[in-house]
Amino acid sequence: MKLMIVESPNKVRSLSAILGEDWKVMATSGHFRDLPRKDLGISLPGFELHYEYSPGLEGKPHTSGKARVDRIRLHLSDAEMVYLATDADREGEAIGWHLKDALGLRDSDYQRVTFGSIEPEAVAEALRNTRKLDMASVYAQEGRRALDRLVGYLVSPVLSDMAGMGLSAGRVQSPALMLIVAREREIRAFKVTNHFGAVVKFDGGAWSAKWDTAPFVSEDRPYVMDVELASRAAACRSFRVLTADSKDAKENPPSPFDTALLLQAASVKLKMDVDATMKAAQALFEGPPGSEHGVITYHRTDSVNFSPASLAEIRAYAQAKGLPVADKPRTWKESEDAQAGHQAIRPTDLAVEEAGETEAQRGLYRLIRERAIASQLAEARYRNTAVRLVALDGGTAFEFVAKGRVMTDPGWRVLTQGDAADESGGDDDETGQVPVLPVG
C-alpha cells in the first residue's frame, strides 16, 4: 500500500478514486503544529523555533494536531512509500516538513509530490516527477512565521503601553496601519480647488469632444482657474478639423481568476463583500452534501493560469459550442511572489452551466465559469477614431479632442460583457461614436 498525505479532507475522496485501491489517502486538515500559543517560542539570539501540536476544538480532542498525526501514524507500517502531497506553496512545503519530522520519516521513506489540480493527468504527472522537500521554502515559511511572532509578541506590549490601551501589532498590520494613517493625513491636508473644463456635444449628443486645457496650464498651475476663459471655451460653436485618425485595435480577454481577482469581481459585479464571497466559494468548492466533489476547483490560489489538461478541456468545450477560440492556449505572467500552489479557479465540469444552492453561489459560479471560458477565446476587435478640433475666439485658439471606438468583432465579448474587474476595458477618455471627419 502507498500512503498519500494531503492538506484538505475535501481532496481525499477524489484522489482515492483517481489513485485506486493500492493507495491510502489521508489529510492533515491544514497545519497541525505551530509556535506555542502563550510563549514566544523563539530562542534569542539564535532564533531557533520551538513547535507544539495545535490544540483541538473545545471538547473535541480528536481534532488536535497530535490526534490527526497519530491517525496517520497508524498506517505507516503498512506503507511501502509515503507521498507528501501538501500544497505547492511555502505553507504546504512547511506542513510537509512537519509531517516528515513528526512521523520520523527518513529521506528514503518519503517522496514529495505537488499538483495544481485534482485531475488524473495532473496527478499522474506529479507522480512521474517526485522530489524531496525544498528546505529553502520551509525556511522561508519559518522566517515569515517568526516575523509574525517577533513583531506581535515584542512590539505589542510596547505599543499598548504607549497608547494606554490593549493593542496588538503584526508583521502586516503595522505597515498597513502606517499607510492608512499617511493617507488620512493627506485627506485632511487636502485643499479644495475649483477648476474648470469644457465639453462640446455633437449630433444630438451621439459624441462629444473635451477641451484640451494643456496650452493654458503650467506645472505650477496645473488647472484652469479662470471661469471666464472656460466660459469662452464652452461657448465655441464653429470648429475646424485639425487631425483625424482611425485605426484597428484589439482587446484580449482578462486572465482567469485567482483569489484576489475573484474578490474584486464579486464586489463590483455582484456587490458581495469578502466574507460573503469566500463563504460562497467554499460552498461551491465543497459541493452539496453527499456529492463526490465540488463544482469549482480550489478557491484559495494566487495563480492566474490553468493546468495543461484544464486548458485543453476549456478549448475543446469552447470549440464544441462554436465559440471563437484563440489560435493558441492563453497563459498569463504570474506575479513575482506568486507561489502557484493551485491553478486558477475554474468549474470542475464546464458542461454545468448553473450551480449553487443560493443566489450568491449561483452568481459567483456564473462569474467563474464565464471568466474561465472567456480566457481562451479570441480577442475582441475595434475601430478606434480620434479627432482634434479647433475653434477660434478672437485671437485665442481652443482645441478639443474626441476619442471613440466601435466594436467590429466581439471575440470573447460574445460570451460576456466583462465582470468589471478586468483592466483591459475601454479608455476613460472615450466620448461616444466619433465619426471620421475630413481634415480642414
Coordinates of C-alpha atoms in Angstrom, one line a residue:
M1 CA 0.0 0.0 0.0
K2 CA 1.1 3.5 -0.8
L3 CA 0.2 6.3 1.5
M4 CA -0.5 9.9 0.2
I5 CA -1.0 12.7 2.7
V6 CA -2.7 15.9 1.6
E7 CA -3.8 19.0 3.5
S8 CA -7.6 19.3 2.7
P9 CA -10.0 16.5 3.6
N10 CA -12.1 17.6 0.6
K11 CA -9.4 16.1 -1.7
V12 CA -9.4 12.7 -0.1
R13 CA -12.4 11.2 -1.9
S14 CA -11.5 12.5 -5.4
L15 CA -7.8 11.4 -5.1
S16 CA -8.8 8.0 -3.8
A17 CA -10.9 7.5 -6.9
I18 CA -8.1 8.6 -9.2
L19 CA -5.3 6.5 -7.5
G20 CA -7.2 3.3 -6.9
E21 CA -7.2 0.5 -4.3
D22 CA -3.5 0.3 -3.9
W23 CA -3.4 3.7 -2.3
K24 CA -4.5 5.2 1.1
V25 CA -5.2 8.9 1.0
M26 CA -5.3 10.9 4.3
A27 CA -5.4 14.6 5.3
T28 CA -3.7 16.8 7.9
S29 CA -6.6 19.3 7.8
G30 CA -4.1 22.1 7.4
H31 CA -1.4 23.0 9.9
F32 CA -1.1 20.6 12.9
R33 CA 2.0 22.1 14.6
D34 CA 2.8 25.8 15.4
L35 CA 4.7 28.0 17.8
P36 CA 3.3 28.0 21.4
R37 CA 0.1 29.9 21.8
K38 CA 1.2 31.7 25.0
D39 CA 5.0 31.9 24.7
L40 CA 7.3 33.5 22.2
G41 CA 8.5 30.1 21.0
I42 CA 11.8 31.5 19.6
S43 CA 15.1 31.2 21.3
L44 CA 17.0 34.5 21.2
P45 CA 19.6 35.4 19.9
G46 CA 19.8 32.1 17.9
F47 CA 16.2 32.4 16.5
E48 CA 15.5 28.6 17.0
L49 CA 11.8 27.9 16.6
H50 CA 10.1 25.6 19.1
Y51 CA 6.9 23.9 17.9
E52 CA 4.0 22.2 19.7
Y53 CA 0.9 20.4 18.4
S54 CA -2.2 22.5 17.7
P55 CA -4.9 22.2 20.4
G56 CA -8.2 20.7 19.3
L57 CA -11.5 22.3 19.3
E58 CA -13.0 22.7 22.8
G59 CA -14.5 19.4 23.9
K60 CA -13.2 17.6 20.7
P61 CA -9.7 16.2 21.5
H62 CA -9.8 14.2 18.3
T63 CA -9.3 17.4 16.3
S64 CA -6.0 18.3 17.9
G65 CA -2.8 18.3 15.8
K66 CA -1.4 15.3 17.7
A67 CA -4.6 13.2 17.2
R68 CA -4.5 14.0 13.5
V69 CA -0.9 12.9 13.2
D70 CA -1.5 9.8 15.3
R71 CA -4.3 8.7 12.9
I72 CA -1.8 8.9 10.0
R73 CA 0.9 7.1 12.0
L74 CA -1.4 4.1 12.3
H75 CA -0.9 3.4 8.6
L76 CA 2.8 3.9 8.4
S77 CA 3.8 0.3 9.0
D78 CA 1.6 -0.8 6.0
A79 CA 3.0 1.8 3.6
E80 CA 5.8 0.9 1.2
M81 CA 6.2 4.6 0.5
V82 CA 4.8 7.9 1.9
Y83 CA 3.9 10.6 -0.6
L84 CA 3.8 14.1 0.9
A85 CA 1.2 15.8 -1.3
T86 CA 0.7 19.0 0.7
D87 CA 0.2 22.2 -1.3
A88 CA 3.0 23.6 -3.5
D89 CA 3.3 26.9 -1.7
R90 CA 5.6 27.7 1.2
E91 CA 2.9 26.8 3.7
G92 CA 2.4 23.4 2.1
E93 CA 6.2 22.8 2.0
A94 CA 6.4 23.6 5.7
I95 CA 3.5 21.2 6.5
G96 CA 5.3 18.5 4.5
W97 CA 8.4 19.1 6.6
H98 CA 6.4 19.0 9.8
L99 CA 4.9 15.7 8.7
K100 CA 8.4 14.2 7.9
D101 CA 9.6 15.4 11.3
A102 CA 6.6 14.3 13.4
L103 CA 6.3 10.9 11.7
G104 CA 10.1 10.3 11.9
L105 CA 10.4 9.7 8.2
R106 CA 13.9 9.1 6.7
D107 CA 14.7 10.5 3.2
S108 CA 14.2 7.0 1.8
D109 CA 10.7 6.7 3.4
Y110 CA 9.0 9.5 1.5
Q111 CA 8.6 11.4 -1.8
R112 CA 7.3 14.9 -2.3
V113 CA 4.6 15.5 -4.9
T114 CA 2.6 18.5 -5.9
F115 CA -0.2 19.1 -8.3
G116 CA -2.2 22.2 -9.0
S117 CA -5.5 20.4 -9.8
I118 CA -7.2 17.2 -8.8
E119 CA -7.3 15.7 -12.3
P120 CA -5.9 12.3 -13.4
E121 CA -3.4 13.8 -15.8
A122 CA -2.1 16.3 -13.1
V123 CA -1.8 13.5 -10.5
A124 CA 0.0 11.1 -12.9
E125 CA 2.4 13.9 -13.9
A126 CA 3.1 14.7 -10.3
L127 CA 3.9 11.0 -9.5
R128 CA 6.3 11.0 -12.5
N129 CA 8.2 14.0 -11.0
T130 CA 8.7 13.2 -7.4
R131 CA 11.3 15.1 -5.4
K132 CA 12.5 15.7 -1.8
L133 CA 11.4 18.6 0.4
D134 CA 12.6 22.1 -0.6
M135 CA 14.1 23.3 2.6
A136 CA 14.6 26.8 1.2
S137 CA 10.8 27.1 1.0
V138 CA 10.4 25.6 4.5
Y139 CA 12.9 28.2 5.9
A140 CA 11.0 31.0 4.1
Q141 CA 7.8 29.9 5.8
E142 CA 9.6 29.8 9.1
G143 CA 11.0 33.2 8.6
R144 CA 7.6 34.6 7.9
R145 CA 6.1 32.9 10.9
A146 CA 8.9 34.1 13.1
L147 CA 8.5 37.7 12.0
D148 CA 4.8 37.4 12.8
R149 CA 5.6 36.2 16.3
L150 CA 8.5 38.6 17.0
V151 CA 6.5 41.7 15.9
G152 CA 3.3 40.5 17.6
Y153 CA 4.9 39.4 20.9
L154 CA 7.7 42.0 21.3
V155 CA 6.1 45.1 19.8
S156 CA 2.5 44.7 21.1
P157 CA 3.4 45.3 24.8
V158 CA 5.3 48.5 23.9
L159 CA 2.5 49.7 21.7
S160 CA -0.1 49.0 24.4
D161 CA 2.0 50.9 27.0
M162 CA 2.4 53.9 24.7
A163 CA -1.3 54.0 23.8
G164 CA -2.6 53.3 27.2
M165 CA -4.8 50.5 26.0
G166 CA -4.5 46.9 24.8
L167 CA -3.3 46.9 21.2
S168 CA -1.7 44.3 19.0
A169 CA 0.9 44.7 16.3
G170 CA 1.7 42.4 13.4
R171 CA 4.0 41.9 10.5
V172 CA 1.3 43.0 8.1
Q173 CA -0.9 45.1 10.3
S174 CA 1.8 47.6 11.3
P175 CA 2.8 48.8 7.8
A176 CA -0.9 48.6 6.7
L177 CA -1.8 50.9 9.6
M178 CA 1.0 53.3 8.6
L179 CA -0.3 53.5 5.1
I180 CA -3.9 54.3 6.3
V181 CA -2.6 57.0 8.7
A182 CA -0.5 58.6 5.9
R183 CA -3.5 58.6 3.5
E184 CA -5.8 60.0 6.2
R185 CA -3.3 62.8 6.8
E186 CA -3.2 63.6 3.1
I187 CA -7.0 63.7 3.1
R188 CA -7.1 66.1 6.0
A189 CA -4.4 68.3 4.4
F190 CA -6.2 68.4 1.0
K191 CA -7.4 71.8 0.0
V192 CA -10.4 72.0 -2.4
T193 CA -9.5 73.7 -5.7
N194 CA -12.3 74.9 -8.0
H195 CA -11.1 74.5 -11.6
F196 CA -12.8 74.4 -15.0
G197 CA -13.1 72.4 -18.2
A198 CA -15.5 72.4 -21.2
V199 CA -17.2 69.8 -23.3
V200 CA -19.0 70.3 -26.6
K201 CA -21.6 67.8 -27.8
F202 CA -22.4 66.9 -31.5
D203 CA -25.1 65.1 -33.4
G204 CA -27.7 65.3 -30.6
G205 CA -25.2 64.0 -28.0
A206 CA -24.1 61.0 -30.0
W207 CA -20.5 62.1 -29.5
S208 CA -18.6 64.9 -27.7
A209 CA -15.2 66.5 -27.6
K210 CA -13.3 67.6 -24.5
W211 CA -11.4 70.9 -24.2
D212 CA -7.6 70.3 -24.2
T213 CA -6.5 72.7 -21.4
A214 CA -2.8 71.9 -21.8
P215 CA -1.9 75.2 -23.5
F216 CA -3.4 77.2 -20.6
V217 CA -1.8 75.5 -17.6
S218 CA 1.7 75.0 -16.3
E219 CA 3.5 72.9 -13.8
D220 CA 2.9 75.5 -11.1
R221 CA -0.8 76.0 -12.0
P222 CA -2.0 72.6 -13.4
Y223 CA -5.6 73.6 -13.6
V224 CA -7.6 76.3 -15.4
M225 CA -8.9 78.5 -12.6
D226 CA -10.2 81.3 -14.9
V227 CA -14.0 80.8 -15.2
E228 CA -14.2 83.5 -17.9
L229 CA -11.7 81.6 -20.1
A230 CA -13.6 78.3 -19.6
S231 CA -16.8 80.1 -20.4
R232 CA -15.3 81.2 -23.7
A233 CA -14.2 77.7 -24.5
A234 CA -17.7 76.4 -23.7
A235 CA -19.3 79.0 -25.9
C236 CA -17.4 77.8 -29.0
R237 CA -19.8 76.7 -31.8
S238 CA -17.7 76.7 -35.0
F239 CA -14.9 74.1 -35.4
R240 CA -12.3 73.1 -37.9
V241 CA -10.8 69.6 -38.0
L242 CA -7.1 69.7 -37.3
T243 CA -6.4 65.9 -37.3
A244 CA -8.5 62.8 -37.8
D245 CA -7.2 59.3 -37.3
S246 CA -8.8 55.9 -37.4
K247 CA -7.1 52.5 -36.7
D248 CA -7.9 49.0 -35.7
A249 CA -7.3 47.8 -32.2
K250 CA -7.9 44.6 -30.3
E251 CA -8.7 43.7 -26.7
N252 CA -7.6 40.4 -25.1
P253 CA -9.7 38.7 -22.5
P254 CA -8.8 39.1 -18.9
S255 CA -6.9 36.4 -17.1
P256 CA -8.7 33.7 -15.2
F257 CA -9.5 34.3 -11.5
D258 CA -7.0 34.0 -8.7
T259 CA -8.5 34.7 -5.2
A260 CA -7.8 38.4 -5.3
L261 CA -9.3 38.9 -8.7
L262 CA -12.4 36.8 -7.7
L263 CA -13.0 39.0 -4.7
Q264 CA -12.6 42.2 -6.8
A265 CA -15.0 41.0 -9.5
A266 CA -17.6 39.7 -7.0
S267 CA -17.5 43.1 -5.2
V268 CA -18.1 45.1 -8.4
K269 CA -20.4 42.8 -10.3
L270 CA -22.3 41.1 -7.5
K271 CA -21.9 43.6 -4.7
M272 CA -20.6 40.9 -2.4
D273 CA -18.2 41.6 0.4
V274 CA -15.1 39.5 1.1
D275 CA -16.7 37.2 3.7
A276 CA -19.8 36.5 1.6
T277 CA -17.7 35.8 -1.5
M278 CA -15.3 33.4 0.3
K279 CA -18.3 31.6 2.0
A280 CA -20.0 31.1 -1.3
A281 CA -16.8 30.0 -2.9
Q282 CA -16.2 27.5 -0.1
A283 CA -19.7 26.0 -0.6
L284 CA -19.1 25.7 -4.4
F285 CA -15.7 24.0 -3.7
E286 CA -17.1 21.5 -1.3
G287 CA -20.3 20.9 -3.3
P288 CA -23.7 20.0 -2.0
P289 CA -23.9 17.4 0.8
G290 CA -23.3 13.9 -0.4
S291 CA -21.5 15.0 -3.6
E292 CA -18.2 13.4 -4.5
H293 CA -16.6 16.8 -5.3
G294 CA -17.4 20.4 -5.6
V295 CA -18.3 22.4 -8.7
I296 CA -15.2 24.6 -8.7
T297 CA -11.5 24.0 -8.2
Y298 CA -9.8 25.2 -5.0
H299 CA -10.6 28.9 -4.5
R300 CA -7.5 30.0 -2.4
T301 CA -4.9 30.5 -5.1
D302 CA -2.5 33.1 -6.3
S303 CA -2.2 31.6 -9.8
V304 CA -3.9 33.1 -12.9
N305 CA -3.1 30.1 -15.1
F306 CA -4.7 26.7 -15.7
S307 CA -3.0 23.3 -15.9
P308 CA -2.4 22.0 -19.4
A309 CA -5.2 19.5 -19.0
S310 CA -7.6 22.2 -18.0
L311 CA -6.6 24.4 -20.9
A312 CA -7.2 21.6 -23.4
E313 CA -10.6 20.9 -21.8
I314 CA -11.7 24.5 -21.9
R315 CA -10.6 25.0 -25.5
A316 CA -12.3 21.8 -26.6
Y317 CA -15.5 22.8 -24.9
A318 CA -15.5 26.3 -26.5
Q319 CA -14.9 24.8 -29.9
A320 CA -17.7 22.4 -29.5
K321 CA -20.0 25.3 -28.6
G322 CA -19.0 27.2 -31.7
L323 CA -17.2 30.0 -29.7
P324 CA -14.3 31.9 -31.3
V325 CA -11.3 30.1 -29.7
A326 CA -7.8 31.8 -29.7
D327 CA -5.2 30.4 -32.1
K328 CA -3.1 29.0 -29.2
P329 CA -3.7 28.5 -25.5
R330 CA -3.5 31.7 -23.5
T331 CA -1.3 31.9 -20.4
W332 CA -0.5 34.9 -18.2
K333 CA 2.6 36.1 -16.4
E334 CA 2.4 35.4 -12.7
S335 CA 3.4 38.0 -10.2
E336 CA 6.9 37.6 -8.8
D337 CA 5.7 36.5 -5.4
A338 CA 3.1 34.1 -6.7
Q339 CA 3.6 30.6 -5.3
A340 CA 1.0 29.0 -7.7
G341 CA 0.3 26.1 -5.3
H342 CA -3.1 25.7 -7.1
Q343 CA -4.2 26.5 -10.6
A344 CA -6.6 29.4 -11.3
I345 CA -10.2 29.0 -10.3
R346 CA -12.5 27.2 -12.8
P347 CA -15.5 24.9 -12.9
T348 CA -14.8 21.2 -12.4
D349 CA -17.3 20.4 -15.2
L350 CA -17.8 23.1 -17.9
A351 CA -21.0 21.4 -19.1
V352 CA -22.6 22.5 -15.8
E353 CA -24.0 26.0 -16.7
E354 CA -25.7 26.7 -13.4
A355 CA -24.6 25.6 -9.9
G356 CA -25.1 26.7 -6.3
E357 CA -27.8 26.5 -3.7
T358 CA -28.2 30.2 -3.1
E359 CA -28.4 33.2 -5.4
A360 CA -24.9 34.3 -4.2
Q361 CA -23.4 30.9 -5.0
R362 CA -25.2 30.8 -8.4
G363 CA -24.0 34.3 -9.3
L364 CA -20.4 33.5 -8.3
Y365 CA -20.4 30.3 -10.2
R366 CA -21.6 32.1 -13.4
L367 CA -18.8 34.6 -12.9
I368 CA -16.1 31.9 -12.5
R369 CA -17.4 29.9 -15.5
E370 CA -17.6 32.8 -17.9
R371 CA -14.2 34.1 -16.9
A372 CA -12.6 30.6 -17.4
I373 CA -14.1 30.1 -20.8
A374 CA -13.5 33.7 -22.0
S375 CA -9.8 33.4 -21.1
Q376 CA -9.3 31.0 -24.0
L377 CA -11.3 32.9 -26.6
A378 CA -10.2 35.2 -29.4
E379 CA -9.6 38.9 -28.9
A380 CA -12.4 41.4 -29.4
R381 CA -11.7 43.9 -32.3
Y382 CA -12.5 47.6 -32.5
R383 CA -12.2 50.6 -34.8
N384 CA -10.7 53.4 -32.8
T385 CA -11.2 57.0 -34.0
A386 CA -9.5 60.2 -32.7
V387 CA -10.4 63.7 -33.8
R388 CA -8.8 67.0 -32.8
L389 CA -10.9 70.2 -33.4
V390 CA -10.0 73.9 -33.1
A391 CA -12.2 76.9 -32.6
L392 CA -11.1 80.5 -32.7
D393 CA -12.5 83.1 -30.3
G394 CA -10.8 86.4 -31.1
G395 CA -7.1 85.7 -31.1
T396 CA -7.4 82.6 -28.8
A397 CA -7.4 79.1 -30.2
F398 CA -9.4 76.5 -28.2
E399 CA -8.6 72.8 -29.2
F400 CA -11.0 69.9 -28.4
V401 CA -10.3 66.2 -28.5
A402 CA -12.7 63.4 -29.3
K403 CA -12.0 59.7 -29.0
G404 CA -14.3 56.8 -29.7
R405 CA -14.3 53.1 -30.7
V406 CA -16.8 50.8 -32.4
M407 CA -16.7 47.0 -32.0
T408 CA -16.1 45.2 -35.3
D409 CA -15.7 41.7 -33.9
P410 CA -16.9 40.7 -30.5
G411 CA -14.5 37.9 -30.0
W412 CA -14.5 36.9 -26.3
R413 CA -17.1 39.6 -25.6
V414 CA -19.7 37.4 -27.3
L415 CA -19.7 35.4 -24.1
T416 CA -19.6 38.2 -21.6
Q417 CA -19.6 41.9 -21.4
G418 CA -16.9 41.7 -18.7
D419 CA -17.0 41.3 -15.0
A420 CA -15.9 44.9 -14.3
A421 CA -12.7 43.5 -12.7
D422 CA -10.5 43.4 -15.8
E423 CA -8.2 46.3 -16.6
S424 CA -8.4 45.9 -20.4
G425 CA -11.6 47.8 -20.9
G426 CA -12.2 51.0 -22.9
D427 CA -10.4 54.3 -22.5
D428 CA -11.9 56.6 -19.9
D429 CA -11.5 59.4 -22.4
E430 CA -13.9 57.8 -24.9
T431 CA -16.5 60.3 -25.9
G432 CA -19.1 58.3 -28.0
Q433 CA -19.4 57.2 -31.6
V434 CA -16.9 59.6 -33.1
P435 CA -17.1 59.9 -36.9
V436 CA -14.1 60.0 -39.2
L437 CA -14.1 63.7 -40.3
P438 CA -12.2 65.2 -43.3
V439 CA -9.2 67.3 -42.1
G440 CA -9.8 71.0 -42.7

